[in-house]
């Protein structure tokens, strides 16, 4: 029988206030295998760890159980402590009597009883613990950044500046993302393009950055340090090596369609560059609208192109590339305002979103920066803003705050007053949230110097009478209904995840919340990491953020990514699955369930009734296995076991629980 020690932590008063730690230690002395038990105020402290190490040596312990806080917090601390004491790291077991006992039970006696049960179970497991070892895997020193908005660009630049190769991928054919559509940024009113385009150009010209625009991620295989990513380079029907970006093809193309970049407020051609500062500044042909690709007619662009760059025969190209780490910066979509039927969005052309207004205010936009009503081109005089459209609204399944709308509405009201001094802006709001440097001051200026009139209350209906929009709502501060006759209504549409965010998460093997925002590994202590090692988050794919926040997180993700790339090799997981080949029936159920594709089949030869026979059994690739345990619960022959969590150990814990 192994010699086990038990160390019960008070965690100051966190545990000791609701658990009789002395009783837990005393009870532990009676469990089979326990030769030593004691308590300490802070087990994780230097003296606490010294105490464990001395006990290991003096009591000749084979392993120990620490009853303390969550293993997420200190499992590594106590494993390292075991190593310093001369034990294998995996001979240390941690049981959580803080979050699972003291923090959830007000009754000290009940909390103590539960702590005693948990320690008894942990001891039953610890006596069956075996030393485990890790192996090392090489790291491919290249990063993939998915999404080339401001967050992706920043992450790519930071990784590249640290000397590592980066592929910056975007499914659109220019980098820049949403920020490229924005006219000015709050609270400084910088021209968005003026601060974004230098970064776009820097990324395009950086010797360590390879741009992969018009490219999608099809699938991701492999594991931290070695992700094999299948990429689909979409056919642009233009050979970028030959194209000089002269723009003749765009000019002569006879087919006009509505421009997505201009939020359908202006046209583009079938062969097009989405905006003047696009990077790369080379056109692609939209196969859904090109007359030649649809019915073999036209071909003007091919005839006109002086370099012979138009290639109607071009096909999608599928390639597999290996990366050591991935930064996900796939961004957001604007909330679909047509879900607010009561606001007439989609029916009334003069009910628009904040992003539409950005394009109307932009000098390179469809109206050359003149704010005109989409319906008749008139200059509006009364403008009504409605905040929280698709944010903080449980009825629309969008209970969260989109964070940026309060500030972009203040920015819009300010800019409109500057451009149209005779105009008047009204802002319907529920709350005003201005958490950011100089944000509150900016919002105050909108009211005091730019005559923005804020009305606290929800808008119930917007309808059209003649060429005016009637905005009916409530002024909840004076407690009476209110109606405003407006020329233009701007709905401050919130942010929502990309439509294919869940699909992308499945391809990457990362998790997402109930709305589809990607989940960080820990909301406080690991806000950049995902649960999949080597994959990091940047920007609004994780939840609503403004530009400075996205940029800061992108740099943080880059630090994590470069930290990983700078390692020559990585230590693989020790607690991986292993197959007991003697009892494996080769049914393959484990292979079908493994989310990391870590199991394949292998042939073994064995003697059966004196004859050599060959059969197939499961084989685990320890480099891919993440120790999730899906295979063990699925295996009908109990052949699969997770090292450190064997069926025998788990059953021993259940037995120990039943012994109460
Ligand atoms: S005409 Fe030819 S070279 Fe000029 S932008 Fe078009 S594809 Fe490129
Ligand atoms: S524990 Fe099993 S199912 Fe989970 S990753 Fe490892 S092999 Fe796959």
XYZ file of C-alpha atoms and ligand atoms in Angstrom:
676
model
C 0.000 0.000 0.000
C 1.228 3.469 -0.870
C 2.053 5.966 1.903
C -0.195 9.019 1.415
C -0.138 12.407 3.161
C -3.150 14.741 3.466
C -2.732 18.524 3.763
C -5.806 20.606 4.562
C -5.680 24.319 3.782
C -7.606 27.053 5.628
C -7.187 29.504 2.727
C -7.047 32.230 5.379
C -10.648 32.243 6.493
C -12.068 31.372 3.080
C -12.269 27.698 3.949
C -11.754 27.746 7.721
C -14.857 29.893 8.343
C -17.194 27.248 6.972
C -15.230 24.013 7.313
C -13.701 22.497 10.479
C -10.301 21.916 8.866
C -8.950 20.173 11.987
C -11.756 17.598 11.814
C -11.105 16.991 8.100
C -7.396 16.337 8.799
C -8.198 14.152 11.795
C -10.654 12.022 9.826
C -8.160 11.660 6.973
C -5.736 9.865 9.306
C -8.124 6.928 9.446
C -8.286 6.326 5.672
C -6.436 3.323 4.172
C -2.994 4.414 3.009
C -2.897 7.733 4.895
C 0.156 7.885 7.162
C 0.199 11.620 7.812
C -2.359 14.471 7.876
C -2.165 18.095 8.983
C -3.557 21.569 8.292
C -2.090 24.962 7.421
C -3.367 28.507 6.969
C -2.067 28.859 3.402
C -0.898 25.630 1.761
C 0.081 27.439 -1.448
C 2.412 29.806 0.426
C 6.144 29.184 0.582
C 5.973 27.890 4.212
C 2.953 25.719 3.282
C 4.843 24.123 0.409
C 7.958 23.684 2.547
C 5.799 21.866 5.061
C 4.577 19.474 2.344
C 8.117 18.816 1.131
C 9.414 18.127 4.645
C 6.516 15.745 5.321
C 7.201 13.886 2.059
C 10.816 13.333 3.117
C 10.252 12.668 6.795
C 7.207 10.438 6.366
C 8.580 8.788 3.243
C 5.359 9.614 1.360
C 4.608 8.113 -2.078
C 2.055 10.800 -2.835
C -0.286 13.303 -1.251
C -3.676 14.991 -1.330
C -4.017 18.740 -0.849
C -7.529 19.812 0.187
C -7.672 23.468 -0.780
C -9.046 25.657 -3.596
C -9.768 24.837 -7.225
C -7.165 22.765 -9.137
C -7.557 25.393 -11.873
C -5.840 27.768 -9.494
C -3.119 25.671 -7.876
C -2.842 22.188 -9.391
C 0.430 23.180 -11.015
C 1.727 24.705 -7.762
C 1.288 21.445 -5.901
C 2.582 19.327 -8.784
C 5.767 21.390 -8.869
C 5.950 21.112 -5.100
C 5.818 17.293 -5.491
C 8.710 17.438 -7.941
C 10.759 19.549 -5.521
C 10.067 16.933 -2.866
C 11.465 14.243 -5.167
C 8.120 12.746 -6.258
C 6.620 12.419 -9.704
C 4.442 15.528 -10.289
C 1.351 13.409 -10.889
C 1.548 11.836 -7.426
C -0.001 15.097 -6.177
C -3.792 15.191 -5.981
C -5.833 18.308 -5.285
C -9.353 18.358 -3.931
C -11.466 21.507 -3.972
C -12.988 22.181 -0.558
C -13.242 25.930 -1.110
C -15.517 26.458 -4.139
C -17.223 23.093 -3.575
C -17.636 23.304 0.222
C -17.014 26.548 2.051
C -18.263 28.894 -0.686
C -21.475 26.993 -1.332
C -22.463 25.905 2.192
C -23.444 28.337 4.934
C -23.796 25.485 7.447
C -20.345 24.674 8.847
C -21.263 21.126 9.874
C -22.597 20.296 6.401
C -19.594 21.954 4.751
C -17.266 19.885 6.931
C -19.120 16.649 6.131
C -18.787 17.305 2.420
C -15.095 18.177 2.745
C -14.522 14.902 4.612
C -16.298 12.993 1.803
C -14.267 14.723 -0.898
C -10.969 14.043 0.859
C -11.892 10.368 1.384
C -12.586 10.062 -2.359
C -9.336 11.817 -3.284
C -7.328 9.499 -1.033
C -8.961 6.444 -2.662
C -7.782 7.816 -6.005
C -4.346 8.918 -4.799
C -3.379 5.441 -3.579
C -3.968 4.276 -7.166
C -2.045 7.165 -8.799
C 0.906 6.153 -10.953
C 3.852 8.301 -12.002
C 3.132 9.824 -15.428
C 5.497 11.294 -17.919
C 5.187 13.905 -20.601
C 6.823 13.935 -24.004
C 7.841 16.828 -26.199
C 6.495 17.925 -29.550
C 8.169 20.310 -32.000
C 6.632 23.722 -32.701
C 6.036 25.012 -36.231
C 7.215 28.597 -36.018
C 4.411 30.204 -38.017
C 1.204 31.868 -36.886
C -2.144 32.082 -38.621
C -4.349 35.101 -37.935
C -7.929 34.528 -39.073
C -9.692 37.798 -39.841
C -7.931 40.944 -40.999
C -9.889 43.720 -39.334
C -8.065 46.053 -36.997
C -7.634 43.296 -34.362
C -6.224 40.781 -36.841
C -3.932 43.343 -38.448
C -2.594 44.446 -35.054
C -2.015 40.850 -33.922
C -0.250 40.005 -37.203
C 1.982 43.083 -37.010
C 2.955 42.384 -33.396
C 3.788 38.739 -34.101
C 5.695 39.685 -37.263
C 7.613 42.446 -35.473
C 8.767 39.821 -32.999
C 10.411 37.957 -35.836
C 7.890 35.219 -36.632
C 6.185 34.417 -39.911
C 2.456 35.191 -39.987
C -0.262 34.426 -42.476
C -2.971 37.081 -42.270
C -6.153 35.611 -43.672
C -9.450 37.202 -44.621
C -12.355 35.904 -46.612
C -12.934 39.348 -48.114
C -10.526 40.459 -50.807
C -9.252 43.429 -48.862
C -8.009 43.598 -45.318
C -9.429 46.333 -43.053
C -12.658 44.782 -41.784
C -15.430 46.905 -40.276
C -13.125 49.756 -39.326
C -12.579 50.462 -43.017
C -16.288 51.317 -43.313
C -16.179 53.786 -40.430
C -15.807 57.493 -41.187
C -14.372 58.858 -37.937
C -13.483 57.283 -34.609
C -14.568 58.385 -31.133
C -13.615 60.219 -28.937
C -10.817 61.869 -30.926
C -12.686 62.125 -34.244
C -9.666 60.851 -36.151
C -10.388 59.886 -39.718
C -10.731 56.116 -39.460
C -9.032 55.443 -42.794
C -6.145 57.752 -41.860
C -5.239 55.631 -38.853
C -6.189 52.283 -40.377
C -4.639 52.422 -43.846
C -1.043 52.912 -42.655
C -1.452 49.710 -40.663
C -2.991 47.926 -43.647
C -0.089 48.984 -45.847
C 2.446 48.080 -43.149
C 0.918 44.598 -42.868
C 0.963 44.153 -46.649
C 4.595 45.214 -46.894
C 5.925 43.463 -43.792
C 8.522 40.873 -44.776
C 7.177 38.457 -42.149
C 3.524 38.730 -43.148
C 1.971 36.734 -45.944
C -1.454 38.007 -46.943
C -4.099 35.417 -47.734
C -7.131 37.457 -48.745
C -10.210 36.033 -50.452
C -9.392 32.845 -48.582
C -11.467 30.759 -46.206
C -10.587 28.217 -43.531
C -12.100 24.860 -44.495
C -10.865 22.738 -41.616
C -8.317 22.645 -38.822
C -6.565 19.457 -37.775
C -3.613 18.836 -35.506
C -2.843 20.362 -32.154
C -0.928 23.132 -30.399
C 2.385 23.729 -32.125
C 1.277 21.876 -35.247
C -2.126 22.857 -36.630
C -2.794 21.618 -40.161
C -5.161 24.134 -41.681
C -6.952 23.510 -44.966
C -7.423 26.802 -46.790
C -9.606 27.540 -49.784
C -8.231 30.360 -51.937
C -11.318 31.519 -53.771
C -11.091 32.142 -57.502
C -10.736 35.888 -58.106
C -10.694 35.420 -61.898
C -7.870 37.949 -61.893
C -4.216 36.960 -61.875
C -2.831 39.185 -59.104
C 0.716 38.687 -60.370
C -0.161 40.253 -63.718
C -2.702 42.839 -62.491
C -1.259 46.311 -61.970
C -4.427 47.659 -60.321
C -4.898 50.209 -63.120
C -8.695 50.034 -62.670
C -9.594 49.955 -66.397
C -11.611 46.758 -65.995
C -13.785 48.312 -63.264
C -14.301 51.407 -65.310
C -15.468 49.562 -68.405
C -17.411 46.714 -66.808
C -21.058 47.258 -67.846
C -22.612 45.350 -64.922
C -23.553 47.435 -61.883
C -24.660 45.873 -58.613
C -25.250 47.217 -55.151
C -22.097 47.544 -53.058
C -21.909 45.592 -49.774
C -19.125 47.859 -48.569
C -21.384 50.902 -49.104
C -24.165 49.146 -47.180
C -26.187 49.009 -50.432
C -26.267 52.808 -50.602
C -24.196 52.890 -53.773
C -23.209 50.706 -56.723
C -20.149 48.726 -57.630
C -19.223 46.840 -60.769
C -19.084 43.063 -61.285
C -15.293 43.377 -61.380
C -14.401 45.567 -58.467
C -12.188 46.776 -55.641
C -14.448 47.357 -52.600
C -13.033 50.753 -51.582
C -10.290 53.075 -52.823
C -7.750 52.285 -50.075
C -8.267 48.483 -50.335
C -5.234 46.284 -49.731
C -4.483 44.503 -51.981
C -5.715 47.097 -54.443
C -6.512 44.569 -57.158
C -10.001 43.715 -58.373
C -11.875 40.434 -58.205
C -14.751 39.334 -60.383
C -18.017 38.603 -58.609
C -19.044 35.311 -60.250
C -22.678 35.804 -59.192
C -22.998 38.919 -61.332
C -20.334 38.756 -64.057
C -22.106 38.453 -67.421
C -19.316 36.430 -68.927
C -19.177 33.904 -66.081
C -22.974 33.625 -65.981
C -23.846 33.302 -69.650
C -20.669 33.634 -71.680
C -21.498 37.154 -72.909
C -19.548 40.400 -72.410
C -15.851 39.697 -71.703
C -15.130 43.448 -71.760
C -12.680 43.338 -68.858
C -10.582 40.676 -70.564
C -10.509 42.697 -73.791
C -9.575 45.928 -72.022
C -7.018 44.624 -69.531
C -3.587 45.785 -70.774
C -1.702 43.055 -68.916
C -3.895 40.044 -69.704
C -4.658 39.572 -66.002
C -8.302 38.539 -66.388
C -8.590 34.758 -66.193
C -12.148 33.404 -66.431
C -10.810 29.857 -66.104
C -9.357 30.398 -62.622
C -10.534 27.838 -60.054
C -10.617 27.748 -56.257
C -7.377 26.374 -54.871
C -7.341 24.161 -51.777
C -4.081 23.956 -49.844
C -3.005 22.620 -46.461
C -0.552 24.628 -44.397
C 0.947 24.003 -40.968
C 0.939 26.633 -38.202
C 2.147 26.559 -34.615
C -0.550 28.860 -33.301
C -3.780 30.526 -34.415
C -5.209 33.930 -33.481
C -8.927 34.175 -34.158
C -10.062 37.714 -35.005
C -13.172 37.095 -37.056
C -15.072 40.153 -35.829
C -18.792 40.857 -35.654
C -21.825 41.572 -37.764
C -24.215 44.432 -37.333
C -27.540 43.395 -35.806
C -30.213 42.829 -38.448
C -32.554 45.777 -37.818
C -35.371 44.259 -39.872
C -36.115 42.214 -36.743
C -37.608 45.445 -35.352
C -40.707 45.538 -37.557
C -42.201 48.262 -35.360
C -39.404 50.575 -36.494
C -40.104 49.972 -40.159
C -36.483 49.016 -40.757
C -36.094 47.591 -44.237
C -39.459 49.102 -45.290
C -38.655 52.796 -44.894
C -35.468 53.767 -46.753
C -34.875 56.661 -44.356
C -34.651 54.351 -41.329
C -30.967 53.425 -41.448
C -28.238 52.090 -39.157
C -25.137 53.687 -37.713
C -23.006 51.936 -40.335
C -25.169 53.371 -43.144
C -24.621 56.828 -41.665
C -20.866 56.201 -41.550
C -20.916 55.624 -45.316
C -23.097 58.706 -45.910
C -20.662 60.843 -43.926
C -17.552 59.430 -45.590
C -15.867 61.561 -48.234
C -15.219 58.457 -50.346
C -18.731 57.109 -49.698
C -21.713 57.022 -52.094
C -22.678 60.667 -51.470
C -19.090 61.994 -51.270
C -19.643 62.789 -47.597
C -22.922 64.700 -47.977
C -25.579 63.534 -45.521
C -28.581 62.905 -47.757
C -31.733 60.910 -47.183
C -31.560 57.617 -49.095
C -35.192 57.994 -50.285
C -34.989 61.338 -52.090
C -31.497 62.749 -51.552
C -32.822 65.646 -49.407
C -30.644 67.057 -46.642
C -32.252 66.037 -43.334
C -32.913 68.632 -40.649
C -34.395 66.607 -37.830
C -32.542 63.407 -37.096
C -33.658 60.913 -34.465
C -31.273 58.309 -33.043
C -32.619 55.224 -31.336
C -30.144 53.450 -29.099
C -29.965 49.830 -27.968
C -31.452 48.360 -31.180
C -30.484 44.731 -30.863
C -28.796 45.292 -27.506
C -30.141 44.952 -23.964
C -33.385 43.566 -25.368
C -34.405 40.158 -24.072
C -37.401 40.071 -26.398
C -35.005 40.010 -29.351
C -32.699 37.487 -27.654
C -29.990 40.142 -27.360
C -29.751 40.800 -23.613
C -26.150 42.030 -23.690
C -24.853 45.584 -24.121
C -23.044 46.225 -27.424
C -20.738 48.679 -25.680
C -19.870 50.922 -28.631
C -23.322 52.294 -29.605
C -23.612 54.955 -26.869
C -20.384 56.468 -28.044
C -20.941 56.170 -31.785
C -24.335 57.851 -31.417
C -22.685 60.749 -29.539
C -20.093 60.891 -32.316
C -22.779 60.915 -35.027
C -24.770 63.677 -33.312
C -21.584 65.753 -33.034
C -20.506 65.241 -36.649
C -23.992 65.902 -38.024
C -24.102 69.225 -36.191
C -20.729 70.126 -37.640
C -21.797 69.231 -41.169
C -25.377 70.516 -40.919
C -25.417 73.394 -38.401
C -29.177 73.963 -38.906
C -30.017 70.395 -37.979
C -31.279 69.054 -34.663
C -30.517 65.604 -33.275
C -32.675 63.731 -30.763
C -31.375 60.615 -29.039
C -33.719 58.086 -27.442
C -31.799 56.137 -24.821
C -32.276 53.744 -21.914
C -28.874 54.372 -20.318
C -25.750 56.141 -21.421
C -22.629 54.051 -20.903
C -19.368 55.855 -21.522
C -16.692 53.669 -19.931
C -13.486 54.669 -21.659
C -10.790 57.302 -21.553
C -12.304 60.732 -22.378
C -15.613 59.112 -23.332
C -17.772 60.801 -20.679
C -16.345 64.218 -21.560
C -17.111 63.592 -25.237
C -20.700 62.632 -24.476
C -21.180 65.765 -22.346
C -19.857 67.926 -25.196
C -22.402 66.361 -27.573
C -25.176 67.638 -25.329
C -23.716 70.963 -24.251
C -21.880 72.200 -27.342
C -23.510 70.250 -30.152
C -27.121 70.547 -29.049
C -27.809 66.811 -28.970
C -31.107 66.356 -27.131
C -31.207 63.161 -25.107
C -34.616 61.684 -24.281
C -34.732 58.841 -21.812
C -37.194 56.224 -22.989
C -37.855 53.503 -25.512
C -39.277 54.123 -28.955
C -42.432 52.077 -29.460
C -43.155 52.762 -33.137
C -41.855 54.512 -36.222
C -44.166 55.155 -39.139
C -44.238 57.283 -42.229
C -46.588 60.192 -42.907
C -45.888 61.909 -46.207
C -42.147 62.284 -46.473
C -41.668 62.420 -42.698
C -41.025 59.641 -40.218
C -43.023 59.839 -37.006
C -41.063 58.501 -34.051
C -43.370 57.634 -31.198
C -41.868 56.914 -27.828
C -41.900 57.782 -24.208
C -40.021 60.362 -22.184
C -39.715 58.308 -19.012
C -38.144 61.156 -17.025
C -41.261 63.310 -17.322
C -43.508 60.267 -17.655
C -45.369 61.157 -20.852
C -45.576 59.957 -24.457
C -43.640 61.859 -27.082
C -43.746 62.054 -30.877
C -41.062 63.570 -33.104
C -41.416 64.258 -36.800
C -38.065 63.267 -38.272
C -36.416 63.458 -41.666
C -34.005 60.629 -40.924
C -33.931 57.925 -38.247
C -30.689 56.231 -37.305
C -30.977 52.978 -35.384
C -27.912 52.289 -33.259
C -27.743 48.629 -34.227
C -25.764 46.482 -31.833
C -23.137 43.873 -32.529
C -23.784 40.219 -33.025
C -21.496 37.298 -33.862
C -20.763 36.474 -37.476
C -23.485 34.269 -38.986
C -21.063 31.386 -39.394
C -19.345 31.920 -36.012
C -20.558 28.587 -34.613
C -19.417 26.680 -37.704
C -16.009 28.310 -37.484
C -15.827 27.463 -33.767
C -16.506 23.815 -34.569
C -13.792 23.824 -37.226
C -11.341 25.324 -34.731
C -12.504 23.180 -31.803
C -13.166 26.224 -29.588
C -16.263 26.960 -27.548
C -18.840 29.726 -27.753
C -21.527 31.173 -25.493
C -25.305 31.086 -25.959
C -25.162 33.941 -28.478
C -22.240 32.594 -30.515
C -19.456 34.817 -29.123
C -16.267 32.824 -28.667
C -15.531 31.850 -25.076
C -12.294 32.631 -23.328
C -10.702 29.919 -21.167
C -11.324 31.936 -17.987
C -13.196 35.255 -17.837
C -10.703 36.833 -15.451
C -7.415 35.008 -15.601
C -7.337 33.746 -19.204
C -9.284 36.293 -21.237
C -7.209 35.727 -24.394
C -6.853 31.951 -24.391
C -9.460 29.469 -25.582
C -9.936 26.000 -24.142
C -7.914 24.693 -27.101
C -4.227 25.132 -26.426
C -2.494 27.364 -28.969
C -5.649 29.164 -30.178
C -6.132 32.749 -28.968
C -8.881 35.342 -29.324
C -8.645 38.952 -30.444
C -11.305 41.596 -30.951
C -15.043 41.379 -31.284
C -15.296 37.675 -32.099
C -15.255 37.292 -28.306
C -17.920 39.929 -27.606
C -18.654 43.606 -28.260
C -15.616 45.881 -28.008
C -14.566 49.264 -29.293
C -11.410 49.894 -31.323
C -8.909 50.548 -28.472
C -10.107 47.471 -26.623
C -9.824 45.313 -29.758
C -6.320 46.592 -30.442
C -5.213 45.978 -26.847
C -6.561 42.448 -26.889
C -4.934 41.786 -30.258
C -1.548 42.769 -28.866
C -2.165 40.533 -25.866
C -3.017 37.621 -28.180
C 0.172 38.335 -30.137
C 2.216 38.139 -26.921
C 0.682 34.755 -26.139
C 1.257 33.527 -29.694
C 4.886 34.679 -29.821
C 5.504 33.187 -26.376
C 4.416 29.849 -27.789
C 6.340 30.221 -31.052
C 9.522 31.168 -29.235
C 9.617 27.750 -27.583
C 11.592 25.141 -29.460
C 9.280 22.380 -28.346
C 6.181 21.897 -26.232
C 5.458 19.473 -23.465
C 2.556 17.204 -24.376
C -0.318 16.362 -22.053
C 0.498 13.528 -19.624
C -3.087 12.603 -18.832
C -3.954 11.158 -22.217
C -6.025 8.173 -23.222
C -4.415 4.749 -23.569
C -5.878 1.603 -25.009
C -5.693 -1.748 -23.280
C -5.140 -3.733 -26.470
C -5.854 -7.038 -24.739
C -9.513 -6.128 -24.233
C -10.041 -3.705 -27.149
C -12.654 -5.176 -29.518
C -11.638 -2.855 -32.337
C -15.229 -1.612 -32.667
C -14.034 1.917 -33.538
C -16.589 3.719 -31.359
C -13.805 5.713 -29.697
C -12.498 6.834 -33.090
C -15.881 8.156 -34.115
C -16.371 10.144 -30.896
C -12.910 11.641 -30.377
C -13.257 15.404 -31.036
C -9.515 15.765 -31.638
C -9.221 12.896 -34.134
C -6.580 11.429 -31.829
C -7.490 7.765 -32.335
C -6.881 5.554 -35.322
C -6.728 1.814 -35.778
C -3.657 -0.372 -35.789
C -3.114 -4.043 -36.523
C -1.719 -6.361 -33.867
C -0.795 -10.008 -34.168
C -1.543 -12.360 -31.284
C -1.662 -16.064 -30.548
C -5.208 -17.463 -30.286
C -5.588 -21.192 -29.543
C -2.080 -21.816 -30.772
C -2.525 -19.876 -34.021
C -1.205 -16.394 -34.886
C -4.081 -14.081 -35.737
C -4.205 -10.461 -36.783
C -6.823 -8.039 -35.554
C -7.378 -4.294 -35.369
C -7.288 -2.327 -32.120
C -7.549 1.374 -31.273
C -4.381 3.418 -31.099
C -4.118 6.854 -29.415
C -1.843 9.588 -30.750
C -0.701 11.150 -27.464
C 0.275 14.358 -29.248
C -3.314 14.930 -30.374
C -5.154 13.597 -27.321
C -6.364 16.327 -24.980
C -7.489 13.910 -22.274
C -11.156 14.911 -22.556
C -12.267 11.360 -21.715
C -14.972 11.052 -24.388
C -13.501 7.762 -25.610
C -13.387 6.114 -22.191
C -17.070 6.632 -21.486
C -17.921 5.467 -24.990
C -15.839 2.296 -25.002
C -18.128 -0.738 -24.456
C -15.156 -2.976 -23.540
C -13.644 -0.546 -20.982
C -10.451 -0.747 -23.002
C -9.905 3.009 -23.038
C -8.581 4.703 -19.951
C -7.289 8.199 -19.255
C -3.929 8.021 -17.485
C -4.439 9.497 -14.036
C -8.218 8.963 -14.308
C -8.520 5.241 -14.924
C -11.825 3.421 -14.572
C -10.352 1.733 -11.503
C -9.573 5.106 -9.889
C -12.975 6.590 -10.620
C -14.764 3.509 -9.285
C -12.599 3.636 -6.157
C -13.734 7.235 -5.632
C -17.368 6.226 -5.988
C -16.824 3.380 -3.513
C -15.213 5.800 -1.080
C -18.195 8.149 -1.356
C -20.572 5.273 -0.613
C -18.667 4.361 2.539
C -20.038 7.318 4.497
S -7.554 46.039 -66.149
Fe -6.227 44.303 -65.771
S -4.437 45.211 -64.794
Fe -6.008 46.771 -64.731
S -6.990 46.462 -62.721
Fe -8.179 45.262 -64.185
S -7.269 43.232 -64.090
Fe -5.797 44.619 -63.157
S -9.447 11.438 -24.451
Fe -10.097 10.111 -26.093
S -11.742 11.240 -27.107
Fe -10.626 12.714 -25.829
S -9.032 13.533 -27.102
Fe -8.083 11.821 -26.130
S -8.406 10.142 -27.523
Fe -9.826 11.740 -28.139
